[in-house]
Amino acid sequence: MSGDRSSTAARSTATPKAASSGAIILDGKAFAAQVRQAVALHAGEFASRFGRPPGLAVIKVGEDPASCVYVKSKRKACSEGGIASFEHDLPAATTEAQLITLVYALNHDDRVDGILVQLPLPNGTDANRVMDAIDPAKDVDGFHPVNTGLLAQKRPKLRPCTPYGVIRLAEGYGIALRGLRATVVGASNIVGRPMALELLLAGATVTVCHTGTRDLRAEVERAEVLVAAVGKAGFIPGEWIRPGAAVFDVGINRIAPGKLVGDVEYEPAARRAGWITPVPGGVGPMTIAMLLSNAVAAAFMRAGGKN
Ligand code: NAD
């Protein structure tokens, strides 16, 4: 794979930046900006055709500091992208029944094309029951079992934002995933599992690692594509990275105020990899771009129009 690096990079639609260390840095921030421009155009087309902008309801329960930051940036991105944002900031004491009642009301609100419930929810609220209440046609996070099931059956509709963002970033840089050996480290419902389904859909041969994996190092070492989604700073040593591999680091770990790092030990990994996402500025911005993309896609699908 490392042998065809220059030719695949040449097919890139983004502008790769050469890393001083050797790997091409996958500039998710720049590529996400391109995606968001295209999404804003689509949102404008929707508005002129249907007389209203696409609408996204973002529900936040409580004051978890990280959630407040994420929700703020999602709402800002909506307004920049021509998407109407419906804000629902609820107190931490909100019961599961109250939350589900709100979700049902939004399911029936015609101005709302997408519903996002920011996770985590306060203790005592079953996130699965809340997510299951969302109309799958408005499930812009792609977490509803119907949307996960459609992805598993090779007929994706609303796709989970982070895994879909990784795929779009790879496509943008001309990384042809078909036939590659891909390893996903992490098997959560929101990242690892749907990531494996996305890679499978893209034609990769996929291994999923988790806490029960016997020899993680061996699995990582043979990966031509590595996606790390564990949530532990520098968990994957750089020396495990296969030379020339494409490394997508989903992890976001705050190690000091204002200092975020990924799950992969960045500097040594970047010396060995063919491509690598930085943290921040890699997968994170793509997640928001795909959320906006899903919101506009949901609007068109609900309106019965072409996306
Ligand atoms: P999670 O805690 O739900 O899942 C972590 C996974 O890692 C689990 O499946 C677990 O089995 C696996 N794991 C833990 N220890 C392991 C070990 N020793 N060996 C192998 N596997 C192990 O976390 P998540 O919600 O999937 O998020 C993972 C990371 O991605 C977090 O840092 C989170 O903040 C980040 N994240 C980033 C974005 C983004 O947009 N960039 C989006 C979502 C999540």
GROMACS .gro file of C-alpha atoms and ligand atoms in nm:
model
  351
    1MET     CA    1   0.000   0.000   0.000
    2SER     CA    2   0.279   0.241   0.080
    3GLY     CA    3   0.401   0.191  -0.277
    4ASP     CA    4   0.099   0.357  -0.438
    5ARG     CA    5   0.076   0.642  -0.191
    6SER     CA    6   0.180   0.917  -0.428
    7SER     CA    7  -0.057   0.806  -0.704
    8THR     CA    8  -0.358   0.784  -0.473
    9ALA     CA    9  -0.274   1.118  -0.316
   10ALA     CA   10  -0.260   1.267  -0.666
   11ARG     CA   11  -0.626   1.171  -0.714
   12SER     CA   12  -0.712   1.361  -0.400
   13THR     CA   13  -0.983   1.623  -0.412
   14ALA     CA   14  -0.856   1.786  -0.094
   15THR     CA   15  -0.519   1.954  -0.072
   16PRO     CA   16  -0.286   1.724   0.117
   17LYS     CA   17  -0.031   1.888   0.338
   18ALA     CA   18   0.302   1.710   0.354
   19ALA     CA   19   0.393   1.625   0.712
   20SER     CA   20   0.746   1.706   0.811
   21SER     CA   21   0.761   1.350   0.941
   22GLY     CA   22   0.653   1.180   0.620
   23ALA     CA   23   0.284   1.099   0.653
   24ILE     CA   24   0.028   1.302   0.465
   25ILE     CA   25  -0.179   1.486   0.722
   26LEU     CA   26  -0.547   1.429   0.657
   27ASP     CA   27  -0.672   1.782   0.705
   28GLY     CA   28  -1.024   1.717   0.827
   29LYS     CA   29  -1.078   2.083   0.905
   30ALA     CA   30  -1.013   2.196   0.548
   31PHE     CA   31  -1.200   1.906   0.391
   32ALA     CA   32  -1.497   1.952   0.625
   33ALA     CA   33  -1.513   2.318   0.519
   34GLN     CA   34  -1.552   2.204   0.157
   35VAL     CA   35  -1.825   1.957   0.254
   36ARG     CA   36  -2.004   2.227   0.454
   37GLN     CA   37  -1.999   2.466   0.158
   38ALA     CA   38  -2.164   2.202  -0.059
   39VAL     CA   39  -2.418   2.126   0.215
   40ALA     CA   40  -2.504   2.497   0.250
   41LEU     CA   41  -2.577   2.511  -0.124
   42HIS     CA   42  -2.804   2.208  -0.089
   43ALA     CA   43  -2.979   2.368   0.209
   44GLY     CA   44  -3.039   2.679  -0.002
   45GLU     CA   45  -3.188   2.466  -0.282
   46PHE     CA   46  -3.418   2.300  -0.029
   47ALA     CA   47  -3.529   2.636   0.108
   48SER     CA   48  -3.610   2.778  -0.234
   49ARG     CA   49  -3.797   2.463  -0.337
   50PHE     CA   50  -3.996   2.406  -0.018
   51GLY     CA   51  -4.026   2.756   0.127
   52ARG     CA   52  -3.843   2.685   0.451
   53PRO     CA   53  -3.489   2.588   0.551
   54PRO     CA   54  -3.405   2.235   0.664
   55GLY     CA   55  -3.451   2.219   1.041
   56LEU     CA   56  -3.243   2.046   1.307
   57ALA     CA   57  -3.353   2.013   1.671
   58VAL     CA   58  -3.065   1.974   1.915
   59ILE     CA   59  -3.158   1.855   2.264
   60LYS     CA   60  -2.918   1.899   2.552
   61VAL     CA   61  -2.997   1.773   2.901
   62GLY     CA   62  -2.797   1.913   3.191
   63GLU     CA   63  -2.472   2.108   3.186
   64ASP     CA   64  -2.202   1.853   3.106
   65PRO     CA   65  -1.915   2.089   3.002
   66ALA     CA   66  -1.804   1.887   2.697
   67SER     CA   67  -2.166   1.852   2.579
   68CYS     CA   68  -2.216   2.229   2.611
   69VAL     CA   69  -1.914   2.288   2.384
   70TYR     CA   70  -2.026   2.029   2.127
   71VAL     CA   71  -2.385   2.155   2.119
   72LYS     CA   72  -2.274   2.515   2.081
   73SER     CA   73  -2.055   2.429   1.783
   74LYS     CA   74  -2.330   2.219   1.622
   75ARG     CA   75  -2.579   2.505   1.652
   76LYS     CA   76  -2.327   2.754   1.511
   77ALA     CA   77  -2.256   2.518   1.222
   78CYS     CA   78  -2.631   2.496   1.151
   79SER     CA   79  -2.672   2.870   1.126
   80GLU     CA   80  -2.364   2.897   0.900
   81GLY     CA   81  -2.502   2.618   0.681
   82GLY     CA   82  -2.849   2.756   0.619
   83ILE     CA   83  -3.013   2.507   0.855
   84ALA     CA   84  -3.268   2.627   1.112
   85SER     CA   85  -3.165   2.520   1.461
   86PHE     CA   86  -3.433   2.443   1.721
   87GLU     CA   87  -3.276   2.459   2.065
   88HIS     CA   88  -3.396   2.252   2.357
   89ASP     CA   89  -3.182   2.297   2.668
   90LEU     CA   90  -3.337   2.096   2.948
   91PRO     CA   91  -3.245   2.082   3.317
   92ALA     CA   92  -3.049   1.782   3.443
   93ALA     CA   93  -3.355   1.675   3.643
   94THR     CA   94  -3.556   1.610   3.324
   95THR     CA   95  -3.706   1.261   3.341
   96GLU     CA   96  -3.676   1.001   3.069
   97ALA     CA   97  -4.054   1.023   3.012
   98GLN     CA   98  -4.036   1.402   2.966
   99LEU     CA   99  -3.750   1.364   2.722
  100ILE     CA  100  -3.934   1.101   2.520
  101THR     CA  101  -4.245   1.321   2.515
  102LEU     CA  102  -4.035   1.602   2.363
  103VAL     CA  103  -3.887   1.363   2.106
  104TYR     CA  104  -4.239   1.251   2.004
  105ALA     CA  105  -4.346   1.615   1.966
  106LEU     CA  106  -4.043   1.685   1.744
  107ASN     CA  107  -4.116   1.370   1.541
  108HIS     CA  108  -4.448   1.535   1.450
  109ASP     CA  109  -4.314   1.887   1.396
  110ASP     CA  110  -4.293   1.944   1.020
  111ARG     CA  111  -4.033   2.218   1.050
  112VAL     CA  112  -3.794   1.970   1.208
  113ASP     CA  113  -3.609   1.734   0.970
  114GLY     CA  114  -3.349   1.609   1.213
  115ILE     CA  115  -3.342   1.537   1.587
  116LEU     CA  116  -3.018   1.510   1.778
  117VAL     CA  117  -3.002   1.416   2.146
  118GLN     CA  118  -2.659   1.505   2.281
  119LEU     CA  119  -2.498   1.217   2.471
  120PRO     CA  120  -2.421   1.135   2.745
  121LEU     CA  121  -2.756   1.173   2.919
  122PRO     CA  122  -2.773   1.217   3.297
  123ASN     CA  123  -2.773   0.906   3.514
  124GLY     CA  124  -3.109   0.738   3.535
  125THR     CA  125  -3.201   0.805   3.173
  126ASP     CA  126  -3.176   0.512   2.935
  127ALA     CA  127  -3.017   0.659   2.622
  128ASN     CA  128  -3.128   0.360   2.413
  129ARG     CA  129  -3.496   0.416   2.497
  130VAL     CA  130  -3.462   0.786   2.407
  131MET     CA  131  -3.281   0.720   2.079
  132ASP     CA  132  -3.530   0.447   1.987
  133ALA     CA  133  -3.811   0.706   2.022
  134ILE     CA  134  -3.666   0.922   1.741
  135ASP     CA  135  -3.838   0.881   1.404
  136PRO     CA  136  -3.572   0.696   1.194
  137ALA     CA  137  -3.641   0.944   0.911
  138LYS     CA  138  -3.520   1.223   1.144
  139ASP     CA  139  -3.233   1.029   1.302
  140VAL     CA  140  -2.948   1.251   1.179
  141ASP     CA  141  -2.699   1.086   1.417
  142GLY     CA  142  -2.771   0.754   1.246
  143PHE     CA  143  -2.788   0.575   1.584
  144HIS     CA  144  -3.142   0.436   1.553
  145PRO     CA  145  -3.150   0.055   1.514
  146VAL     CA  146  -3.332   0.099   1.183
  147ASN     CA  147  -3.050   0.311   1.038
  148THR     CA  148  -2.780   0.085   1.185
  149GLY     CA  149  -2.965  -0.214   1.039
  150LEU     CA  150  -2.989  -0.053   0.696
  151LEU     CA  151  -2.614   0.013   0.702
  152ALA     CA  152  -2.553  -0.349   0.804
  153GLN     CA  153  -2.765  -0.460   0.508
  154LYS     CA  154  -2.565  -0.254   0.255
  155ARG     CA  155  -2.845  -0.002   0.197
  156PRO     CA  156  -2.745   0.294   0.411
  157LYS     CA  157  -2.981   0.584   0.458
  158LEU     CA  158  -2.886   0.818   0.746
  159ARG     CA  159  -2.532   0.713   0.834
  160PRO     CA  160  -2.358   0.759   1.172
  161CYS     CA  161  -2.169   1.087   1.142
  162THR     CA  162  -1.822   0.998   1.271
  163PRO     CA  163  -1.775   0.673   1.075
  164TYR     CA  164  -1.926   0.829   0.763
  165GLY     CA  165  -1.693   1.127   0.811
  166VAL     CA  166  -1.392   0.893   0.816
  167ILE     CA  167  -1.505   0.732   0.490
  168ARG     CA  168  -1.564   1.069   0.322
  169LEU     CA  169  -1.222   1.192   0.436
  170ALA     CA  170  -1.056   0.880   0.294
  171GLU     CA  171  -1.244   0.929  -0.034
  172GLY     CA  172  -1.148   1.296  -0.040
  173TYR     CA  173  -0.780   1.205  -0.021
  174GLY     CA  174  -0.813   0.930  -0.280
  175ILE     CA  175  -0.748   0.646  -0.035
  176ALA     CA  176  -0.904   0.346  -0.208
  177LEU     CA  177  -1.032   0.128   0.077
  178ARG     CA  178  -1.147  -0.168  -0.130
  179GLY     CA  179  -0.941  -0.478  -0.056
  180LEU     CA  180  -0.739  -0.321   0.224
  181ARG     CA  181  -0.699  -0.486   0.563
  182ALA     CA  182  -0.871  -0.250   0.807
  183THR     CA  183  -0.861  -0.270   1.184
  184VAL     CA  184  -1.100  -0.078   1.407
  185VAL     CA  185  -0.996  -0.050   1.771
  186GLY     CA  186  -1.312   0.010   1.976
  187ALA     CA  187  -1.653  -0.147   1.933
  188SER     CA  188  -1.901   0.107   2.067
  189ASN     CA  189  -2.244   0.153   1.911
  190ILE     CA  190  -2.166   0.510   1.807
  191VAL     CA  191  -1.818   0.471   1.661
  192GLY     CA  192  -1.647   0.131   1.647
  193ARG     CA  193  -1.932  -0.093   1.528
  194PRO     CA  194  -2.076   0.138   1.262
  195MET     CA  195  -1.718   0.217   1.154
  196ALA     CA  196  -1.665  -0.154   1.087
  197LEU     CA  197  -1.988  -0.163   0.883
  198GLU     CA  198  -1.882   0.143   0.682
  199LEU     CA  199  -1.541  -0.008   0.606
  200LEU     CA  200  -1.707  -0.334   0.505
  201LEU     CA  201  -1.940  -0.140   0.276
  202ALA     CA  202  -1.632   0.027   0.126
  203GLY     CA  203  -1.489  -0.318   0.044
  204ALA     CA  204  -1.222  -0.344   0.314
  205THR     CA  205  -1.147  -0.665   0.503
  206VAL     CA  206  -1.236  -0.566   0.856
  207THR     CA  207  -1.121  -0.668   1.204
  208VAL     CA  208  -1.278  -0.515   1.514
  209CYS     CA  209  -1.076  -0.503   1.838
  210HIS     CA  210  -1.215  -0.449   2.188
  211THR     CA  211  -1.138  -0.528   2.549
  212GLY     CA  212  -1.157  -0.901   2.474
  213THR     CA  213  -0.897  -0.888   2.195
  214ARG     CA  214  -0.605  -1.118   2.278
  215ASP     CA  215  -0.318  -0.964   2.083
  216LEU     CA  216  -0.400  -0.603   1.999
  217ARG     CA  217  -0.048  -0.526   1.881
  218ALA     CA  218  -0.059  -0.800   1.616
  219GLU     CA  219  -0.399  -0.679   1.493
  220VAL     CA  220  -0.277  -0.318   1.467
  221GLU     CA  221   0.052  -0.416   1.303
  222ARG     CA  222  -0.120  -0.586   1.012
  223ALA     CA  223  -0.365  -0.298   0.954
  224GLU     CA  224  -0.334  -0.110   0.625
  225VAL     CA  225  -0.614   0.110   0.755
  226LEU     CA  226  -0.638   0.176   1.127
  227VAL     CA  227  -0.927   0.347   1.301
  228ALA     CA  228  -0.870   0.412   1.672
  229ALA     CA  229  -1.182   0.482   1.881
  230VAL     CA  230  -1.097   0.388   2.237
  231GLY     CA  231  -1.089   0.711   2.436
  232LYS     CA  232  -0.745   0.666   2.597
  233ALA     CA  233  -0.469   0.918   2.529
  234GLY     CA  234  -0.184   0.776   2.322
  235PHE     CA  235  -0.316   0.423   2.374
  236ILE     CA  236  -0.173   0.290   2.046
  237PRO     CA  237   0.206   0.323   2.035
  238GLY     CA  238   0.349   0.472   1.716
  239GLU     CA  239   0.580   0.174   1.668
  240TRP     CA  240   0.276  -0.052   1.615
  241ILE     CA  241   0.174   0.137   1.300
  242ARG     CA  242   0.233  -0.049   0.975
  243PRO     CA  243   0.455   0.158   0.743
  244GLY     CA  244   0.238   0.340   0.489
  245ALA     CA  245  -0.089   0.274   0.672
  246ALA     CA  246  -0.380   0.517   0.672
  247VAL     CA  247  -0.447   0.611   1.035
  248PHE     CA  248  -0.775   0.767   1.143
  249ASP     CA  249  -0.768   0.874   1.507
  250VAL     CA  250  -1.120   0.924   1.638
  251GLY     CA  251  -1.018   0.958   2.003
  252ILE     CA  252  -1.055   1.293   2.175
  253ASN     CA  253  -0.875   1.302   2.509
  254ARG     CA  254  -0.823   1.616   2.715
  255ILE     CA  255  -0.486   1.579   2.887
  256ALA     CA  256  -0.461   1.938   3.015
  257PRO     CA  257  -0.677   2.249   2.988
  258GLY     CA  258  -0.698   2.332   2.617
  259LYS     CA  259  -0.479   2.032   2.520
  260LEU     CA  260  -0.649   1.754   2.323
  261VAL     CA  261  -0.478   1.439   2.199
  262GLY     CA  262  -0.597   1.128   2.019
  263ASP     CA  263  -0.575   0.757   2.093
  264VAL     CA  264  -0.265   0.711   1.875
  265GLU     CA  265   0.079   0.826   1.983
  266TYR     CA  266   0.092   1.092   1.715
  267GLU     CA  267   0.455   1.186   1.639
  268PRO     CA  268   0.602   0.835   1.609
  269ALA     CA  269   0.290   0.717   1.427
  270ALA     CA  270   0.318   1.003   1.176
  271ARG     CA  271   0.677   0.900   1.100
  272ARG     CA  272   0.558   0.553   0.993
  273ALA     CA  273   0.210   0.612   0.851
  274GLY     CA  274   0.120   0.698   0.493
  275TRP     CA  275  -0.166   0.920   0.603
  276ILE     CA  276  -0.276   1.030   0.949
  277THR     CA  277  -0.548   1.246   1.102
  278PRO     CA  278  -0.435   1.502   1.360
  279VAL     CA  279  -0.623   1.559   1.686
  280PRO     CA  280  -0.776   1.812   1.686
  281GLY     CA  281  -0.850   1.899   1.323
  282GLY     CA  282  -0.894   1.551   1.178
  283VAL     CA  283  -1.204   1.338   1.230
  284GLY     CA  284  -1.382   1.583   1.464
  285PRO     CA  285  -1.466   1.851   1.204
  286MET     CA  286  -1.586   1.579   0.966
  287THR     CA  287  -1.836   1.459   1.227
  288ILE     CA  288  -2.006   1.799   1.232
  289ALA     CA  289  -1.996   1.828   0.853
  290MET     CA  290  -2.168   1.489   0.818
  291LEU     CA  291  -2.430   1.590   1.074
  292LEU     CA  292  -2.522   1.889   0.859
  293SER     CA  293  -2.512   1.673   0.548
  294ASN     CA  294  -2.749   1.423   0.714
  295ALA     CA  295  -2.985   1.702   0.820
  296VAL     CA  296  -3.018   1.829   0.463
  297ALA     CA  297  -3.044   1.474   0.324
  298ALA     CA  298  -3.321   1.399   0.578
  299ALA     CA  299  -3.504   1.716   0.474
  300PHE     CA  300  -3.500   1.617   0.107
  301MET     CA  301  -3.598   1.256   0.181
  302ARG     CA  302  -3.888   1.364   0.401
  303ALA     CA  303  -4.004   1.610   0.137
  304GLY     CA  304  -3.987   1.332  -0.121
  305GLY     CA  305  -3.746   1.537  -0.327
  306LYS     CA  306  -3.412   1.440  -0.467
  307ASN     CA  307  -3.108   1.514  -0.256
  308NAD     P1  308  -1.664   0.401   2.432
  308NAD     O1  309  -1.603   0.415   2.566
  308NAD     O2  310  -1.810   0.385   2.419
  308NAD     O3  311  -1.596   0.277   2.358
  308NAD     C1  312  -1.460   0.252   2.370
  308NAD     C2  313  -1.429   0.119   2.304
  308NAD     O4  314  -1.290   0.094   2.322
  308NAD     C3  315  -1.504   0.002   2.363
  308NAD     O5  316  -1.565  -0.073   2.260
  308NAD     C4  317  -1.395  -0.084   2.430
  308NAD     O6  318  -1.416  -0.224   2.410
  308NAD     C5  319  -1.271  -0.040   2.357
  308NAD     N1  320  -1.155  -0.055   2.445
  308NAD     C6  321  -1.139   0.002   2.567
  308NAD     N2  322  -1.021  -0.041   2.620
  308NAD     C7  323  -0.964  -0.122   2.528
  308NAD     C8  324  -0.846  -0.199   2.526
  308NAD     N3  325  -0.761  -0.201   2.630
  308NAD     N4  326  -0.820  -0.275   2.414
  308NAD     C9  327  -0.905  -0.275   2.310
  308NAD     N5  328  -1.021  -0.205   2.308
  308NAD    C10  329  -1.049  -0.131   2.416
  308NAD     O7  330  -1.612   0.526   2.349
  308NAD     P2  331  -1.669   0.589   2.212
  308NAD     O8  332  -1.795   0.663   2.240
  308NAD     O9  333  -1.668   0.486   2.104
  308NAD    O10  334  -1.557   0.698   2.184
  308NAD    C11  335  -1.421   0.661   2.164
  308NAD    C12  336  -1.337   0.787   2.154
  308NAD    O11  337  -1.378   0.860   2.039
  308NAD    C13  338  -1.352   0.886   2.270
  308NAD    O12  339  -1.228   0.948   2.292
  308NAD    C14  340  -1.453   0.987   2.219
  308NAD    O13  341  -1.439   1.113   2.281
  308NAD    C15  342  -1.413   0.993   2.075
  308NAD     N6  343  -1.516   1.038   1.983
  308NAD    C16  344  -1.479   1.128   1.888
  308NAD    C17  345  -1.569   1.171   1.793
  308NAD    C18  346  -1.521   1.265   1.687
  308NAD    O14  347  -1.601   1.330   1.624
  308NAD     N7  348  -1.390   1.274   1.662
  308NAD    C19  349  -1.701   1.126   1.794
  308NAD    C20  350  -1.737   1.031   1.891
  308NAD    C21  351  -1.643   0.988   1.984
   0.00000   0.00000   0.00000
